[in-house]
Amino acid sequence: MNLSFWLNGVYRHDEVEPDTMLLDFLRDKGCYSIKCGCETSNCGLCTVLMDGKPILSCSTLALRVEGKKIVTMEGMQKEAEEFGAFLADEGAEQCGFCNPGFIMNIFAMENELEDPTEEDIKEYLAGNLCRCSGFVGQTRSILKYLQYKKTKKREEAAE
């Protein structure tokens, strides 16, 4: 079947089988940041943004992205590096396996919530699984990152 969509800002036309999962399709297109960690839609490792909203690519048929804008970590390298520095500073990256899906959810949260509290962050990220930690370091890094972004926005507005 024919499929037309945007992938990381590039309009694409592709052929896809009706039963192909988005995770497999995107990995075939070179988006290796997307991982399968559970095969039950419970870990968040396969999170991508579809029209700015986080979705689980392991439980979404590729054909569902017809006409949509899909963004993976490969399409947000600069932003991922910026946030990744905060993770590293807090010692929160550990093995790094969960980071891509986790980071994609952070970017979605940043766009959806004006000034998230620690409780908002915990609720928003409840679908992400990290086998290395209890999200203490990650939560600290998110709070510091959001404060940095808020300060940066104020400074830019003042210029």
mmCIF file of C-alpha atoms in Angstrom:
data_model
loop_
_atom_site.group_PDB
_atom_site.id
_atom_site.type_symbol
_atom_site.label_atom_id
_atom_site.label_comp_id
_atom_site.label_asym_id
_atom_site.label_seq_id
_atom_site.Cartn_x
_atom_site.Cartn_y
_atom_site.Cartn_z
ATOM 1 C CA MET A 1 0.000 0.000 0.000
ATOM 2 C CA ASN A 2 1.118 3.564 -0.635
ATOM 3 C CA LEU A 3 2.020 5.750 2.322
ATOM 4 C CA SER A 4 2.752 9.491 2.265
ATOM 5 C CA PHE A 5 3.912 11.286 5.394
ATOM 6 C CA TRP A 6 6.623 13.549 6.817
ATOM 7 C CA LEU A 7 9.535 11.913 8.614
ATOM 8 C CA ASN A 8 11.756 14.317 10.523
ATOM 9 C CA GLY A 9 10.753 17.175 8.250
ATOM 10 C CA VAL A 10 11.120 15.300 4.953
ATOM 11 C CA TYR A 11 8.032 14.415 2.910
ATOM 12 C CA ARG A 12 8.137 10.743 1.947
ATOM 13 C CA HIS A 13 6.242 8.335 -0.283
ATOM 14 C CA ASP A 14 6.741 4.685 0.576
ATOM 15 C CA GLU A 15 5.263 1.278 0.041
ATOM 16 C CA VAL A 16 4.229 -0.592 3.165
ATOM 17 C CA GLU A 17 2.507 -3.870 3.924
ATOM 18 C CA PRO A 18 -0.863 -3.433 5.702
ATOM 19 C CA ASP A 19 0.312 -5.276 8.830
ATOM 20 C CA THR A 20 3.647 -3.455 9.276
ATOM 21 C CA MET A 21 4.124 -1.846 12.655
ATOM 22 C CA LEU A 22 5.427 1.708 12.706
ATOM 23 C CA LEU A 23 8.424 0.710 14.844
ATOM 24 C CA ASP A 24 9.648 -1.775 12.229
ATOM 25 C CA PHE A 25 8.898 0.575 9.342
ATOM 26 C CA LEU A 26 10.818 3.478 10.898
ATOM 27 C CA ARG A 27 13.794 1.312 11.816
ATOM 28 C CA ASP A 28 13.881 0.113 8.188
ATOM 29 C CA LYS A 29 14.110 3.816 7.240
ATOM 30 C CA GLY A 30 17.196 4.293 9.449
ATOM 31 C CA CYS A 31 15.586 5.574 12.632
ATOM 32 C CA TYR A 32 17.544 3.381 15.029
ATOM 33 C CA SER A 33 16.811 5.459 18.130
ATOM 34 C CA ILE A 34 13.445 3.696 18.276
ATOM 35 C CA LYS A 35 13.696 0.524 20.305
ATOM 36 C CA CYS A 36 11.453 -2.347 21.267
ATOM 37 C CA GLY A 37 11.832 -3.161 24.928
ATOM 38 C CA CYS A 38 8.693 -5.040 25.927
ATOM 39 C CA GLU A 39 6.479 -6.018 22.976
ATOM 40 C CA THR A 40 3.475 -5.193 25.176
ATOM 41 C CA SER A 41 3.203 -1.393 24.769
ATOM 42 C CA ASN A 42 4.301 -0.832 28.366
ATOM 43 C CA CYS A 43 7.865 0.496 28.335
ATOM 44 C CA GLY A 44 7.842 3.674 26.209
ATOM 45 C CA LEU A 45 11.128 2.863 24.434
ATOM 46 C CA CYS A 46 9.429 3.077 21.040
ATOM 47 C CA THR A 47 7.943 6.550 21.576
ATOM 48 C CA VAL A 48 7.867 8.882 18.582
ATOM 49 C CA LEU A 49 5.964 12.111 18.035
ATOM 50 C CA MET A 50 3.038 12.093 15.634
ATOM 51 C CA ASP A 51 1.863 15.630 14.925
ATOM 52 C CA GLY A 52 3.617 16.631 18.154
ATOM 53 C CA LYS A 53 1.958 14.015 20.368
ATOM 54 C CA PRO A 54 3.779 10.989 21.779
ATOM 55 C CA ILE A 55 2.690 7.606 20.454
ATOM 56 C CA LEU A 56 3.985 4.082 20.898
ATOM 57 C CA SER A 57 5.302 2.967 17.529
ATOM 58 C CA CYS A 58 5.274 -0.707 18.563
ATOM 59 C CA SER A 59 1.488 -0.689 18.727
ATOM 60 C CA THR A 60 0.729 1.627 15.807
ATOM 61 C CA LEU A 61 0.315 0.389 12.269
ATOM 62 C CA ALA A 62 2.552 2.232 9.828
ATOM 63 C CA LEU A 63 -0.467 3.066 7.662
ATOM 64 C CA ARG A 64 -1.878 5.171 10.527
ATOM 65 C CA VAL A 65 0.726 7.866 9.793
ATOM 66 C CA GLU A 66 -0.747 8.694 6.383
ATOM 67 C CA GLY A 67 -0.501 12.479 5.997
ATOM 68 C CA LYS A 68 1.010 12.887 9.472
ATOM 69 C CA LYS A 69 4.260 14.408 10.711
ATOM 70 C CA ILE A 70 6.450 11.879 12.482
ATOM 71 C CA VAL A 71 9.472 12.970 14.490
ATOM 72 C CA THR A 72 12.057 10.624 15.944
ATOM 73 C CA MET A 73 15.196 11.366 17.940
ATOM 74 C CA GLU A 74 17.062 11.543 14.615
ATOM 75 C CA GLY A 75 14.988 14.615 13.785
ATOM 76 C CA MET A 76 15.759 16.334 17.087
ATOM 77 C CA GLN A 77 19.499 15.821 17.512
ATOM 78 C CA LYS A 78 20.274 19.334 18.720
ATOM 79 C CA GLU A 79 17.484 19.294 21.304
ATOM 80 C CA ALA A 80 18.397 15.761 22.402
ATOM 81 C CA GLU A 81 22.035 16.732 22.929
ATOM 82 C CA GLU A 82 20.957 19.758 24.953
ATOM 83 C CA PHE A 83 18.728 17.720 27.248
ATOM 84 C CA GLY A 84 21.219 14.843 27.298
ATOM 85 C CA ALA A 85 23.755 17.131 28.971
ATOM 86 C CA PHE A 86 21.321 17.598 31.867
ATOM 87 C CA LEU A 87 20.860 13.831 32.142
ATOM 88 C CA ALA A 88 24.619 13.328 32.208
ATOM 89 C CA ASP A 89 25.151 16.077 34.807
ATOM 90 C CA GLU A 90 22.732 14.296 37.142
ATOM 91 C CA GLY A 91 24.210 10.853 36.466
ATOM 92 C CA ALA A 92 20.805 9.866 35.123
ATOM 93 C CA GLU A 93 21.773 8.315 31.796
ATOM 94 C CA GLN A 94 22.928 4.973 33.284
ATOM 95 C CA CYS A 95 22.826 2.425 30.434
ATOM 96 C CA GLY A 96 20.986 4.806 28.077
ATOM 97 C CA PHE A 97 18.674 2.179 26.575
ATOM 98 C CA CYS A 98 15.498 3.998 27.639
ATOM 99 C CA ASN A 99 16.776 7.497 26.839
ATOM 100 C CA PRO A 100 15.377 7.976 23.302
ATOM 101 C CA GLY A 101 11.757 7.204 24.222
ATOM 102 C CA PHE A 102 12.137 9.040 27.516
ATOM 103 C CA ILE A 103 13.543 12.125 25.795
ATOM 104 C CA MET A 104 10.803 12.143 23.142
ATOM 105 C CA ASN A 105 8.226 12.189 25.942
ATOM 106 C CA ILE A 106 10.049 15.080 27.626
ATOM 107 C CA PHE A 107 9.873 17.098 24.398
ATOM 108 C CA ALA A 108 6.155 16.350 24.048
ATOM 109 C CA MET A 109 5.572 17.315 27.686
ATOM 110 C CA GLU A 110 7.519 20.543 27.205
ATOM 111 C CA ASN A 111 5.212 21.450 24.298
ATOM 112 C CA GLU A 112 1.994 20.412 26.044
ATOM 113 C CA LEU A 113 2.432 21.665 29.612
ATOM 114 C CA GLU A 114 3.177 25.308 30.391
ATOM 115 C CA ASP A 115 4.989 24.930 33.711
ATOM 116 C CA PRO A 116 4.955 21.274 34.798
ATOM 117 C CA THR A 117 5.389 20.427 38.464
ATOM 118 C CA GLU A 118 7.339 17.431 39.690
ATOM 119 C CA GLU A 119 4.029 15.607 40.092
ATOM 120 C CA ASP A 120 3.060 16.464 36.490
ATOM 121 C CA ILE A 121 6.400 15.093 35.308
ATOM 122 C CA LYS A 122 5.933 11.828 37.190
ATOM 123 C CA GLU A 123 2.428 11.385 35.822
ATOM 124 C CA TYR A 124 3.440 12.288 32.277
ATOM 125 C CA LEU A 125 6.325 9.807 32.285
ATOM 126 C CA ALA A 126 4.475 6.962 33.975
ATOM 127 C CA GLY A 127 4.585 4.951 30.740
ATOM 128 C CA ASN A 128 8.390 4.984 30.550
ATOM 129 C CA LEU A 129 10.330 2.086 31.951
ATOM 130 C CA CYS A 130 13.890 2.473 33.201
ATOM 131 C CA ARG A 131 15.369 -0.702 34.596
ATOM 132 C CA CYS A 132 18.440 1.091 35.995
ATOM 133 C CA SER A 133 16.934 3.650 38.332
ATOM 134 C CA GLY A 134 13.861 4.948 40.082
ATOM 135 C CA PHE A 135 13.759 8.141 38.000
ATOM 136 C CA VAL A 136 15.230 10.276 40.797
ATOM 137 C CA GLY A 137 18.156 11.490 38.683
ATOM 138 C CA GLN A 138 15.970 11.794 35.611
ATOM 139 C CA THR A 139 13.432 13.907 37.497
ATOM 140 C CA ARG A 140 16.185 16.212 38.781
ATOM 141 C CA SER A 141 17.564 16.561 35.261
ATOM 142 C CA ILE A 142 14.103 17.375 33.846
ATOM 143 C CA LEU A 143 13.449 20.039 36.481
ATOM 144 C CA LYS A 144 16.854 21.647 35.851
ATOM 145 C CA TYR A 145 16.368 21.463 32.081
ATOM 146 C CA LEU A 146 12.929 23.095 32.290
ATOM 147 C CA GLN A 147 14.303 25.842 34.545
ATOM 148 C CA TYR A 148 17.152 26.413 32.069
ATOM 149 C CA LYS A 149 14.669 26.649 29.155
ATOM 150 C CA LYS A 150 12.479 29.075 31.100
ATOM 151 C CA THR A 151 15.462 31.291 31.932
ATOM 152 C CA LYS A 152 16.692 31.138 28.345
ATOM 153 C CA LYS A 153 13.240 32.145 27.049
ATOM 154 C CA ARG A 154 13.111 35.116 29.454
ATOM 155 C CA GLU A 155 16.581 36.262 28.395
ATOM 156 C CA GLU A 156 15.635 36.053 24.715
ATOM 157 C CA ALA A 157 12.450 38.020 25.358
ATOM 158 C CA ALA A 158 14.425 40.716 27.161
ATOM 159 C CA GLU A 159 16.793 41.233 24.207
#
